Coordinates of C-alpha atoms in Angstrom, one line a residue:
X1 CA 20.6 -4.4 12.3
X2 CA 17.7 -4.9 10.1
X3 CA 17.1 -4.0 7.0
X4 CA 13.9 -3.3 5.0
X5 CA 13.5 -3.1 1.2
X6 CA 11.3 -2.8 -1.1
X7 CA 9.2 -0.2 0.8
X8 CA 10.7 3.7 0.2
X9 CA 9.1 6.1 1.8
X10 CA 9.6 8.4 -1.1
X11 CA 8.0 7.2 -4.1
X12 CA 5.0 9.8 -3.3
X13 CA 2.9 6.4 -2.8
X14 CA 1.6 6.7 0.6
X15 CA 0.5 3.2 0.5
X16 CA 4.4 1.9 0.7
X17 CA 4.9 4.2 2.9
X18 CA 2.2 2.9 4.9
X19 CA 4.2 -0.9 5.1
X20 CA 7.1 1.2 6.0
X21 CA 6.4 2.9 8.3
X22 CA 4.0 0.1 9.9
X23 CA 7.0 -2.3 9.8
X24 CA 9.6 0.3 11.6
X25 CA 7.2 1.3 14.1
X26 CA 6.1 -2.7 14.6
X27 CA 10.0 -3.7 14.7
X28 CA 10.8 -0.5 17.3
X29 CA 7.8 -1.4 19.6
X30 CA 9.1 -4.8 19.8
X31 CA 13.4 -3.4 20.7
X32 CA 14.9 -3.0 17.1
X33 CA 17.7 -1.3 18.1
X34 CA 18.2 -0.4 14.6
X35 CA 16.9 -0.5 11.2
X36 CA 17.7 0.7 8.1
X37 CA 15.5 1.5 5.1
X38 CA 16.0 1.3 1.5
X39 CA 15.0 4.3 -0.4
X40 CA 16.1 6.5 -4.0
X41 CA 18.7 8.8 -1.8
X42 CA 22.2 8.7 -2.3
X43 CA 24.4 7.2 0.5
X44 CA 23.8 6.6 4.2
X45 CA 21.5 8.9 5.9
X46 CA 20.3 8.8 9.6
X47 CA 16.5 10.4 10.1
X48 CA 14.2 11.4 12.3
X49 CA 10.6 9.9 12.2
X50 CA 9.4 11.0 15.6
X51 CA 8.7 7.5 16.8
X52 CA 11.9 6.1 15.8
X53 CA 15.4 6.7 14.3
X54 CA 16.3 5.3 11.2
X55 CA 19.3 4.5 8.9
X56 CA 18.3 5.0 4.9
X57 CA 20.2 3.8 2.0
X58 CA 20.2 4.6 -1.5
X59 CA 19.4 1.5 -3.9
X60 CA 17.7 2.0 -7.3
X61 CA 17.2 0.0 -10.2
X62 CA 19.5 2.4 -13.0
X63 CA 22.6 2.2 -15.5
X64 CA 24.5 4.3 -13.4
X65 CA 26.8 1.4 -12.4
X66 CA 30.0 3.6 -10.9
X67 CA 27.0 4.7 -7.8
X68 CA 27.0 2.4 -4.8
X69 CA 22.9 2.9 -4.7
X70 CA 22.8 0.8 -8.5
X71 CA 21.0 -2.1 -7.2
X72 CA 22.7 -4.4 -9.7
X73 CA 26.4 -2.7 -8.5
X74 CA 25.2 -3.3 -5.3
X75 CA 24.1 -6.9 -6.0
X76 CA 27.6 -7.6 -7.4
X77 CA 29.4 -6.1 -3.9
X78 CA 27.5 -7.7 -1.5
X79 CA 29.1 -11.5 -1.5
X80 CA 32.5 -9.2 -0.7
X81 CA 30.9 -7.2 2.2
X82 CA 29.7 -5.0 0.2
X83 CA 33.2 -2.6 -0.8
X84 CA 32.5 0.5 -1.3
X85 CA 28.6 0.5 -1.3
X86 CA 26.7 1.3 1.8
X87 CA 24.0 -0.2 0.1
X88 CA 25.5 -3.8 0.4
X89 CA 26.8 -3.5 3.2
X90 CA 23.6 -2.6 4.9
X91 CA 22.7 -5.7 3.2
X92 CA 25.2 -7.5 3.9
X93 CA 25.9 -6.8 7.7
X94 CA 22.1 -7.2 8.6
X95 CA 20.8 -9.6 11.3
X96 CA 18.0 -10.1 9.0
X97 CA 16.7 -8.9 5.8
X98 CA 13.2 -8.1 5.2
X99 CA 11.6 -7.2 1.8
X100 CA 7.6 -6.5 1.2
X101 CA 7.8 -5.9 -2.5
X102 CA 5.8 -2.7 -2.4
X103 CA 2.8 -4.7 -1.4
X104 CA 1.9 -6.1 -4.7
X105 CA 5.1 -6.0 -7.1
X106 CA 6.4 -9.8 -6.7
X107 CA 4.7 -10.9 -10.4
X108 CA 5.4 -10.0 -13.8
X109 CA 2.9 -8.8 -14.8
X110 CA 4.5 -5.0 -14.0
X111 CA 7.1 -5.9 -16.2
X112 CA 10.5 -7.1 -17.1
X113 CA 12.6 -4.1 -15.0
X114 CA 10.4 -3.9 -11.9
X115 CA 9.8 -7.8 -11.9
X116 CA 14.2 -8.1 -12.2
X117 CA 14.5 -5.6 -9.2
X118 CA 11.8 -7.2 -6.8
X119 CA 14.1 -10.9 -7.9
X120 CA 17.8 -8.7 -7.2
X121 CA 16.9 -7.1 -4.2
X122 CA 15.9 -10.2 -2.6
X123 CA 19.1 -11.9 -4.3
X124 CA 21.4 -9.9 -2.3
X125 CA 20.5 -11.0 0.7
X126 CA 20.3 -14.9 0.1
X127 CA 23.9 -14.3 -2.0
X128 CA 25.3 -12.5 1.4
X129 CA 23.9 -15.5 3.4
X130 CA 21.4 -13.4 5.5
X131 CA 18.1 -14.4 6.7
X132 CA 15.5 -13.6 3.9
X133 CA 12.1 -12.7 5.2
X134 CA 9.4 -11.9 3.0
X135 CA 7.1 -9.5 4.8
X136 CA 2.7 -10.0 4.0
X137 CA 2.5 -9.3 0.4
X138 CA 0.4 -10.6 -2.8
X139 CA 2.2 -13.5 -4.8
X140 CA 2.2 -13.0 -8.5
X141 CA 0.3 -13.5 -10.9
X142 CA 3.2 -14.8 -13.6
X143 CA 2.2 -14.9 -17.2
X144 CA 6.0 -16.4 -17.7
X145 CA 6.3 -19.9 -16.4
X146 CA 10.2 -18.7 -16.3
X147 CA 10.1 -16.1 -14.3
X148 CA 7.4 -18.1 -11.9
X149 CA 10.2 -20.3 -11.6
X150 CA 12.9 -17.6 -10.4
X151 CA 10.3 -16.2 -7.8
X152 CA 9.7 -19.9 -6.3
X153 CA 13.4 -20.6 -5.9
X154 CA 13.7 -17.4 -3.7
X155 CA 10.3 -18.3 -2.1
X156 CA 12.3 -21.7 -1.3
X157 CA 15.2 -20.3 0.0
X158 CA 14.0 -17.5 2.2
X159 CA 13.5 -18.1 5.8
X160 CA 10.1 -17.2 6.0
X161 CA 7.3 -15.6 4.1
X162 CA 3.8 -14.2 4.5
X163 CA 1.7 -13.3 2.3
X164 CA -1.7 -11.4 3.2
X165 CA -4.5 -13.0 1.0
X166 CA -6.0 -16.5 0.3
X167 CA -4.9 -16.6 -3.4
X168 CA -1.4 -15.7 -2.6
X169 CA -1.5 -18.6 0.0
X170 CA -2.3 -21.0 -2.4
X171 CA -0.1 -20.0 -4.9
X172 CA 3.1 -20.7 -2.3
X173 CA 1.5 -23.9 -1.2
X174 CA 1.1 -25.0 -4.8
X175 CA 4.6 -23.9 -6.2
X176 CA 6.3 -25.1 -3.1
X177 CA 4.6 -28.6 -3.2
X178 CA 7.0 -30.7 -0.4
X179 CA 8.7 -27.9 0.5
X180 CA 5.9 -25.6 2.1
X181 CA 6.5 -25.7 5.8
X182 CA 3.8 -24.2 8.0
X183 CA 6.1 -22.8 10.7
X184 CA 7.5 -20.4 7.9
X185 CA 5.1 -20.0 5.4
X186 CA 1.8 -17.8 7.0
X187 CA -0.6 -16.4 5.8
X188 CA -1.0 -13.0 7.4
X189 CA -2.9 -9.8 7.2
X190 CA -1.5 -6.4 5.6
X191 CA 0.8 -4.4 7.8
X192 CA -0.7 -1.4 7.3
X193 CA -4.2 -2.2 9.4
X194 CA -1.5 -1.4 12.5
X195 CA 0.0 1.9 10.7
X196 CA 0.1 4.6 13.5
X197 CA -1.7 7.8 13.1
X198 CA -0.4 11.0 13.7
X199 CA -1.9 14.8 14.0
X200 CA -1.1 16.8 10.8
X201 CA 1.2 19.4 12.1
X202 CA -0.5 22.0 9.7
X203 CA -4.4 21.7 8.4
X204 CA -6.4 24.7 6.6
X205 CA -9.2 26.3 9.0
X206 CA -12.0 24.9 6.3
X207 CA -10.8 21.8 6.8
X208 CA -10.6 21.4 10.4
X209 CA -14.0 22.5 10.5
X210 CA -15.0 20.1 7.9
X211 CA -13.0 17.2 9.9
X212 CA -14.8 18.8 13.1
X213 CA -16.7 16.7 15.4
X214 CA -19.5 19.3 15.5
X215 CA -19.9 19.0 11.9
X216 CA -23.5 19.7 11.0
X217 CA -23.1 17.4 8.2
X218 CA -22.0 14.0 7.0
X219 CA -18.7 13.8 5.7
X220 CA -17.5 11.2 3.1
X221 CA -14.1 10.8 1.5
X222 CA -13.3 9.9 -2.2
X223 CA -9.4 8.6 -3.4
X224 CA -9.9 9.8 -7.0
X225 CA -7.5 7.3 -8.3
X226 CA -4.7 9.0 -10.8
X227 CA -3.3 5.3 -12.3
X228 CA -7.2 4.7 -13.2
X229 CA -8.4 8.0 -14.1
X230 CA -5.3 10.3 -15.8
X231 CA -5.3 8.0 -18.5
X232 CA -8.6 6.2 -18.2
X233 CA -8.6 4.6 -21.7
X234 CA -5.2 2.9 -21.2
X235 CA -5.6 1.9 -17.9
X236 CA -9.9 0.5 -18.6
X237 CA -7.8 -1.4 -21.0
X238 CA -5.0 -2.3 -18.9
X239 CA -7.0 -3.5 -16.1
X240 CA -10.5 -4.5 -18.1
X241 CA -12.1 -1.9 -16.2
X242 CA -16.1 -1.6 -17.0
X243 CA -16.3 1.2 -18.5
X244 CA -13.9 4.9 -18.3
X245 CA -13.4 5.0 -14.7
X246 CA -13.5 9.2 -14.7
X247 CA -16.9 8.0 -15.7
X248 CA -17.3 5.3 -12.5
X249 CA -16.3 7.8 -10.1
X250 CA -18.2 11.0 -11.3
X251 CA -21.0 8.7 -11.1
X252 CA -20.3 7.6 -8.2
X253 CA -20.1 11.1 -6.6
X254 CA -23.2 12.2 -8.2
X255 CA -25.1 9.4 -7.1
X256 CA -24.0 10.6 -3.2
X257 CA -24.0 14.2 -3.6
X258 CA -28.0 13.9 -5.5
X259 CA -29.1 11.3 -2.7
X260 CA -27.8 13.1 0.5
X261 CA -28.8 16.5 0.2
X262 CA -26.4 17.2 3.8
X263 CA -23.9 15.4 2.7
X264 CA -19.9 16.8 2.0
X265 CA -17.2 15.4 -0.3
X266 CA -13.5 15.2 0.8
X267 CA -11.2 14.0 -2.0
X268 CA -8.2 12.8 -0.3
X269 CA -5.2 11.9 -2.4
X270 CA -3.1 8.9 -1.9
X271 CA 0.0 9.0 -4.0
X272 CA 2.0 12.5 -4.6
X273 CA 2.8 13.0 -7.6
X274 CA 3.4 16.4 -9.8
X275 CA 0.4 16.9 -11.6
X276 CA 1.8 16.4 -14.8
X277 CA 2.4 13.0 -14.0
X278 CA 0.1 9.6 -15.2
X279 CA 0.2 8.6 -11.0
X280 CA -0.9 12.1 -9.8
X281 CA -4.5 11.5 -7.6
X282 CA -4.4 15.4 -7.3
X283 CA -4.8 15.6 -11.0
X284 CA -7.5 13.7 -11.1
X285 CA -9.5 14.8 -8.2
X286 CA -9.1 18.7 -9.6
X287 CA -10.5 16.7 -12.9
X288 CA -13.6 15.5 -11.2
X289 CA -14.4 18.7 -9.7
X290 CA -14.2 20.2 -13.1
X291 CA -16.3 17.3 -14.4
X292 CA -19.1 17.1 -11.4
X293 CA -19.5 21.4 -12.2
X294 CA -22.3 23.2 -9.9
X295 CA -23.3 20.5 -7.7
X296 CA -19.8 20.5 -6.2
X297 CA -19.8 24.1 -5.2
X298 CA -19.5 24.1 -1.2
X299 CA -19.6 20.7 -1.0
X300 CA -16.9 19.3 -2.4
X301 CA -13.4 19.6 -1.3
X302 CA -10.0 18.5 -2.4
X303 CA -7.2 18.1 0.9
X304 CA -4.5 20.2 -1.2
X305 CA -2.0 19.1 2.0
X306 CA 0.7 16.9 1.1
X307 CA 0.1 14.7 4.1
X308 CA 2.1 11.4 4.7
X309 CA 0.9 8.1 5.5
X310 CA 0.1 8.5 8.5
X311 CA -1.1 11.9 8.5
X312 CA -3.5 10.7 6.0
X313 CA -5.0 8.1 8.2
X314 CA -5.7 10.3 10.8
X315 CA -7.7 12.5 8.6
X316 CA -9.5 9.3 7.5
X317 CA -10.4 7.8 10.7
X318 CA -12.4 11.1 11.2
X319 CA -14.8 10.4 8.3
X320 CA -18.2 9.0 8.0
X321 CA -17.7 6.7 5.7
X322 CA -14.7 6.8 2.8
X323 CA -14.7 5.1 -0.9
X324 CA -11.2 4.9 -3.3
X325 CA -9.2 2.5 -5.5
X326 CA -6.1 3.3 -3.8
X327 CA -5.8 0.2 -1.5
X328 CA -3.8 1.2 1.6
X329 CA -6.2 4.2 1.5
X330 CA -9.3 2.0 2.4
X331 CA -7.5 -0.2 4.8
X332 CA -6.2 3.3 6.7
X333 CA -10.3 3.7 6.9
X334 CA -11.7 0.5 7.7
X335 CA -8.5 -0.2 10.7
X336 CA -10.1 2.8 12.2
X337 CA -13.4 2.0 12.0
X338 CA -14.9 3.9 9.0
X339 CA -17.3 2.0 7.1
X340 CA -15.5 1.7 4.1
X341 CA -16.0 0.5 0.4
X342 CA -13.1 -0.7 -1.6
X343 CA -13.3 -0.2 -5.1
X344 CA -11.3 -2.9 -6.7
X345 CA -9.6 -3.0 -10.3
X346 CA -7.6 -6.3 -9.5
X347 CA -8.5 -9.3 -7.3
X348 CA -5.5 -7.4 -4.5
X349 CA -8.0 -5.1 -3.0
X350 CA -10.9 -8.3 -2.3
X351 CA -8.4 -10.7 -0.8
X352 CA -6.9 -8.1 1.5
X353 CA -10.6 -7.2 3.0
X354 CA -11.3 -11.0 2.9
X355 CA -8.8 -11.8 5.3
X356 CA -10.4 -9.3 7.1
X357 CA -13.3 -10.5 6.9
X358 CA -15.3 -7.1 5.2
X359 CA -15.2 -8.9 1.8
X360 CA -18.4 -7.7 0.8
X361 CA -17.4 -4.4 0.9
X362 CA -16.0 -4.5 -2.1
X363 CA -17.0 -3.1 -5.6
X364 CA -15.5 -4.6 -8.3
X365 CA -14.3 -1.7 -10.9
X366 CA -14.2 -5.1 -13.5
X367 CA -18.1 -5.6 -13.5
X368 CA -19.8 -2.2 -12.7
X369 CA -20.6 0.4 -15.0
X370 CA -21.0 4.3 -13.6
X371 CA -24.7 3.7 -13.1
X372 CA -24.2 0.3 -11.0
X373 CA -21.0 1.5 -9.0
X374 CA -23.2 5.0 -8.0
X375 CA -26.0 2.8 -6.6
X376 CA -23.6 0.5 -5.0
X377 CA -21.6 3.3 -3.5
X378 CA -25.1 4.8 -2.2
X379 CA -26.5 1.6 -0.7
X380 CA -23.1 1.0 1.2
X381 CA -23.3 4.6 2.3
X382 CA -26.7 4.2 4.1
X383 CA -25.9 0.6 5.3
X384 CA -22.7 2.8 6.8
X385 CA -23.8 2.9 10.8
X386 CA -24.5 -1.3 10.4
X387 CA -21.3 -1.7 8.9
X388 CA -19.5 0.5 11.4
X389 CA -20.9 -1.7 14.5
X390 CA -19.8 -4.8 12.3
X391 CA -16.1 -3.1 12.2
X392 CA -16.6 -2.7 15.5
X393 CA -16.9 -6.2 16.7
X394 CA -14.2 -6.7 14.3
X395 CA -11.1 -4.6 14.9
X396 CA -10.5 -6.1 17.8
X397 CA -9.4 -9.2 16.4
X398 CA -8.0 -7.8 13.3
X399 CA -5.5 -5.6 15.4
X400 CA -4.6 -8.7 17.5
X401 CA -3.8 -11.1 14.1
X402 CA -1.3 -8.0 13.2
X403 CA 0.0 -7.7 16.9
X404 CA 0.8 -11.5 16.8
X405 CA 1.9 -11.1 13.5
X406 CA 4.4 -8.8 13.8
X407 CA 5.8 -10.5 16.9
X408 CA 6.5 -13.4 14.9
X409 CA 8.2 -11.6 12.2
X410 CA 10.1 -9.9 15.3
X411 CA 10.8 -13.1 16.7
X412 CA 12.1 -14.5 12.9
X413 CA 14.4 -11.4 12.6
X414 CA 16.0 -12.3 16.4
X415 CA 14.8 -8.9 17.3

């Protein structure tokens, strides 16, 4: 059995559920005969995915110590077997242990809580003596020297780990000093460039004619960000953001919608939330509609489907070119050939299209005020049939550095 953490598919994010699903469907193709996910349920659950069967577990970070899904109840049980708590002994009975952090979440700089669960989770396995493998993630940044140190023990003691960008490569080179061994420290890609697609089951008539080859038009997408634009001030402040970014990405639509007179707007959300919620990109795409007025009558259009990950990327790989903060959003574009520019609010987004090698496609959200972003977003846009013969030549090799990947990590599990 393995056993993945840190990667629920049902926070509403769809970029973990992107690394889950990617690593499931990876581990399957390659004769996992069973794996088991960590999510926010209660108890052992078997599921469905279509591609594979899967066990989920209940673990979450709460006070409510007497539940066998408390991660630090859990974390107590597991030296035991695990007693009474599925979760530990899904932990604990594993072949192998895998853990991607939600992508980004192994730093502090989210906070005390999520920083201690990312540091238990990964506890529970080295405390039950089963391999620890860190799956491609981003390493820190630590503003605690502290808590840099608890994160390079475990990065010390696990039997491998990737991470998917440059700077997180040099981080565990530097922090490991003697003990960084090539053979189990890599530097990979993200996951999610190999995330299958799949046919919504259900899609409006407008928008299968919109997603239509036929179209007689072009057809961008737009993630519309809810963590940057539901409470802009905070989060320019939070992130040193240019200016409001509800101002960067009305600009950013105006400046497409006023220079391509044939052109249509699809705002594609990336993370569910209800919209009363900070997180919610439906929010904030109804938002810009509201803000962008009579120039987005008939030609802009929100997806108001609650599609999954992979669901998503097959409406995405039908675009003409595709724009959003929402990182696993872009790369569901650019792995299927859509010209695509990132719009970056920390340095995650550029090393993740460095490594694959589409770095200067780009726009930092740290630099750009609305007028700048709307030009760069309209230069990329007509540079989008050169960039898509440069993905071309490209995806080839980028699929095969996540095929070979993923064997290894296969290989490292004793799959």
């Amino acid at each position: 059995m393995i056993t993945l953490l840190n990667a629920a598919p049902d926070t509403g994010n769809q970029g973990v559920s992107a690394l889950c699903h990617s690593v499931v469907a990876g581990l399957t193709k390659r004769g996992a005969k069973s794996v088991t996910v960590a999510d926010h349920g209660r108890g052992l659950r078997r599921a469905n995915w279509g591609y594979a069967s899967v066990n989920l577990v209940g673990l979450t970070h709460n006070r409510r110590f007497w539940r066998g899904e408390s991660l630090r109840t859990a974390h107590a049980l597991v030296r035991t077997g695990g007693g009474f708590s599925a979760s530990a002994r899904a932990v604990a009975r594993a072949r192998a242990v895998m853990d991607i952090s939600g992508g980004d979440s192994f730093t502090d700089v989210y906070g005390p809580k999520r920083f201690e669960a990312m540091v238990l989770t990964k506890k529970m396995a080295l405390d039950a003596g089963v391999p620890l493998i860190l799956l491609p993630q981003k390493l820190g940044p630590f503003k605690s020297p502290q808590l840099a140190e608890q994160a390079t023990d475990i990065l010390r003691r696990a039997k491998a780990v990737w991470v998917r960008d440059a700077q997180s490569f040099a981080f565990l080179q530097n922090q490991l000093g003697s003990h960084f061994d090539p053979q189990k420290h890599k530097l990979g890609v993200d996951v999610a460039v190999a995330l299958p697609e799949r046919k919504p089951a259900t899609l409006s008539s407008d928008l299968k004619a919109w997603l239509s080859a036929s179209r007689s038009f072009s057809l961008a997408g737009l993630n519309v960000s809810g963590l940057l634009c539901n409470d802009a001030e905070n989060a320019r402040n939070a992130f040193g953001l240019a200016a409001s970014h509800c101002d960067q990405i009305e600009a950013l639509a105006r400046g497409l919608l006023s220079n391509q007179p044939n052109l249509r707007l699809l705002l594609i959300s990336h993370v569910h939330k209800p919209e009363t919620e900070v997180e919610s990109d439906l929010a904030a795409a109804r938002n810009l509609v509201r803000r962008l007025g009579p120039i987005a009558e008939g030609r802009v259009r929100i997806v108001e489907e609650n599609l999954n990950a992979m669901e998503l990327k097959w409406v995405l790989a039908r675009l003409d070119w595709f724009a959003g903060a929402r990182m696993h959003a872009t790369i569901g574009a650019f792995s299927s050939g859509v010209p695509t520019l990132g719009l970056g609010y920390t340095d995650k987004a550029q090393g993740v299209f460095d490594e694959c090698k589409i770095g200067k496609n780009v726009a930092d959200l740290r630099r750009l005020t609305p007028g700048a972003l709307a030009e760069c977003a309209v230069a990329s846009f007509a540079e989008r049939d050169r960039v898509q013969g440069q993905l071309g030549e490209l995806l080839a090799g980028i699929h095969e550095r996540a095929t070979r990947e993923m064997d290894c990590i296969a290989s490292q599990a004793r799959v």
